[in-house]
Coordinates of C-alpha atoms in Angstrom, one line a residue:
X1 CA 1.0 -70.8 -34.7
X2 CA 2.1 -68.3 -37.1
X3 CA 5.4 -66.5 -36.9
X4 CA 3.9 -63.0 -36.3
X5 CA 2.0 -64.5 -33.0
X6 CA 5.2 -66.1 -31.7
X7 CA 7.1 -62.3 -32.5
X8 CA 4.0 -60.6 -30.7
X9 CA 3.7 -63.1 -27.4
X10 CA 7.5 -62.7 -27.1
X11 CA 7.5 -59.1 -27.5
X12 CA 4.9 -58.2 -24.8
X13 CA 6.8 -60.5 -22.2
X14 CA 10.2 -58.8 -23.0
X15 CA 8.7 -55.1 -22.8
X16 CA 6.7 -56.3 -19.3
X17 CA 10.5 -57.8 -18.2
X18 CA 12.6 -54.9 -19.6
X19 CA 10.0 -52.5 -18.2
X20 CA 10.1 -54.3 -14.4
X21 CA 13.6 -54.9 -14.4
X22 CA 14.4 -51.2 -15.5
X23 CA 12.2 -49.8 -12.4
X24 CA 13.5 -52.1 -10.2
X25 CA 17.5 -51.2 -10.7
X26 CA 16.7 -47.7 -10.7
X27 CA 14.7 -48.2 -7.2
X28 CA 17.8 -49.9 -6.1
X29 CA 20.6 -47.9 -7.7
X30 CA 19.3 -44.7 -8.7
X31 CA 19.1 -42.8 -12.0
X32 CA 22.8 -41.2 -12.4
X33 CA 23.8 -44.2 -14.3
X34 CA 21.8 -46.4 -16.8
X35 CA 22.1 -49.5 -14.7
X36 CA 18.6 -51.6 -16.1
X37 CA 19.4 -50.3 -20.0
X38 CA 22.7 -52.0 -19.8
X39 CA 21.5 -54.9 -17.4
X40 CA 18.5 -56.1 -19.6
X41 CA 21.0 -55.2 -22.9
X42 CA 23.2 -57.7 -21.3
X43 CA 21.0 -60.5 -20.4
X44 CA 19.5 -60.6 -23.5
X45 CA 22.5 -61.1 -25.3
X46 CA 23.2 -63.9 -23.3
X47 CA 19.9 -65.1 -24.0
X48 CA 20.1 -64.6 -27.7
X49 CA 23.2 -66.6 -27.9
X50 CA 21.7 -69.6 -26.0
X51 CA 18.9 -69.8 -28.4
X52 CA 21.3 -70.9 -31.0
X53 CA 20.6 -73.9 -31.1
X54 CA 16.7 -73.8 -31.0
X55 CA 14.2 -74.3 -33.4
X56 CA 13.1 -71.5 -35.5
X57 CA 9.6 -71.3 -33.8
X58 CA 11.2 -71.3 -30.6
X59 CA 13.8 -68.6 -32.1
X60 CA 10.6 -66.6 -33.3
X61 CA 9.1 -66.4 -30.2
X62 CA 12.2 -66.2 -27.6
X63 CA 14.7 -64.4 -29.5
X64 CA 13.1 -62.4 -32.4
X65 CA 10.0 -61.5 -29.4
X66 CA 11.1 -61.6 -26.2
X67 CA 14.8 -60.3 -26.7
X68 CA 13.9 -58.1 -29.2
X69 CA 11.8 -56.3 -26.5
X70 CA 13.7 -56.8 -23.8
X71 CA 16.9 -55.2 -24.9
X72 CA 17.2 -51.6 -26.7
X73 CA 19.4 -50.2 -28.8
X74 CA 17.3 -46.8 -28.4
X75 CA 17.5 -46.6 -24.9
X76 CA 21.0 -47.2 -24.9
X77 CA 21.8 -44.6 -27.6
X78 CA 19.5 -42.1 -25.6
X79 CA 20.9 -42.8 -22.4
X80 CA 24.3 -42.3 -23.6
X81 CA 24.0 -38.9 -25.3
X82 CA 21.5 -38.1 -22.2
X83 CA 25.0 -38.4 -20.0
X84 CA 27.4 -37.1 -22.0
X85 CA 24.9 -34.0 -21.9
X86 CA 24.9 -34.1 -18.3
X87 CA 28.8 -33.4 -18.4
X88 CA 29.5 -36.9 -18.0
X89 CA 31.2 -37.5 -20.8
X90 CA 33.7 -40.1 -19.4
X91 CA 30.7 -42.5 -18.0
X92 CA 29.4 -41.7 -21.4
X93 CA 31.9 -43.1 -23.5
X94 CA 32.2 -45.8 -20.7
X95 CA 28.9 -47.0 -21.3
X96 CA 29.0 -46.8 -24.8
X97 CA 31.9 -49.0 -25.3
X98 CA 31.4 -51.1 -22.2
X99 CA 28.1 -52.0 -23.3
X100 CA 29.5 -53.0 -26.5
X101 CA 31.9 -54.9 -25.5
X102 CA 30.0 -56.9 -22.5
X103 CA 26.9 -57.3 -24.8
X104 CA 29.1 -59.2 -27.4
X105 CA 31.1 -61.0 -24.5
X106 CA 27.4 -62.5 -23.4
X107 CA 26.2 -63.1 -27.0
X108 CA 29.4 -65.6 -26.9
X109 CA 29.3 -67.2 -23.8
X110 CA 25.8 -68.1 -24.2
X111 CA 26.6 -69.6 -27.7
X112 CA 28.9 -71.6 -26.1
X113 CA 26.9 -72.4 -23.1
X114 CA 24.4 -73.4 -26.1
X115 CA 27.1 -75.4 -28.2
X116 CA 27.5 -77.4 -24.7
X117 CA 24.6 -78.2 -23.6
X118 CA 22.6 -79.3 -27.0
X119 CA 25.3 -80.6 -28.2

């Protein structure tokens, strides 16, 4: 299968997860804090950082695709000026850098969960 294909069947699973999981955290939390943007931001870094060791199809199709449309920079950027407007300025910058900070914290645990286990 050609790369594209593999980018374009990842993609419409992770905008179909990051879509459902979204609408399910706000039914269950609400909408005063960007709970699903940071959770599927999160998981896919995790994600992305296990498919280090992977073959490039695979990496095509799961990371380039599916995490690619499952996590969001947009969103995230949105959400976080969206709060910050809301006079929420501390959550704001609490997003902003926790998301950050535990997005890059996943990224290297799941390298290291990948170093482990293919190793």
């Amino acid at each position: 299968m050609t790369g594209w294909l593999l980018v374009v069947a990842g993609g419409a699973v992770g905008a179909v997860l990051r879509y459902l999981t979204d609408r399910a955290v706000r039914a269950r939390l609400g909408e005063r804090f960007p709970w699903g943007t940071w959770l599927v931001n999160v998981v896919g870094c995790a994600f992305i950082g296990l498919l280090t060791g992977v073959a490039a199809e695979a990496r095509l199709l799961l990371a380039t695709g599916l995490c690619g449309a499952l996590t969001t920079y947009s969103t995230f950027a949105w959400e976080t000026v969206a709060l910050a407007g809301r006079d929420a300025r501390w959550p704001a910058a609490g997003y902003a850098v926790g998301s950050v900070l535990t997005g890059l914290a996943a990224t290297v645990a799941g390298a290291a969960v990948a170093r482990v286990w293919w190793a």
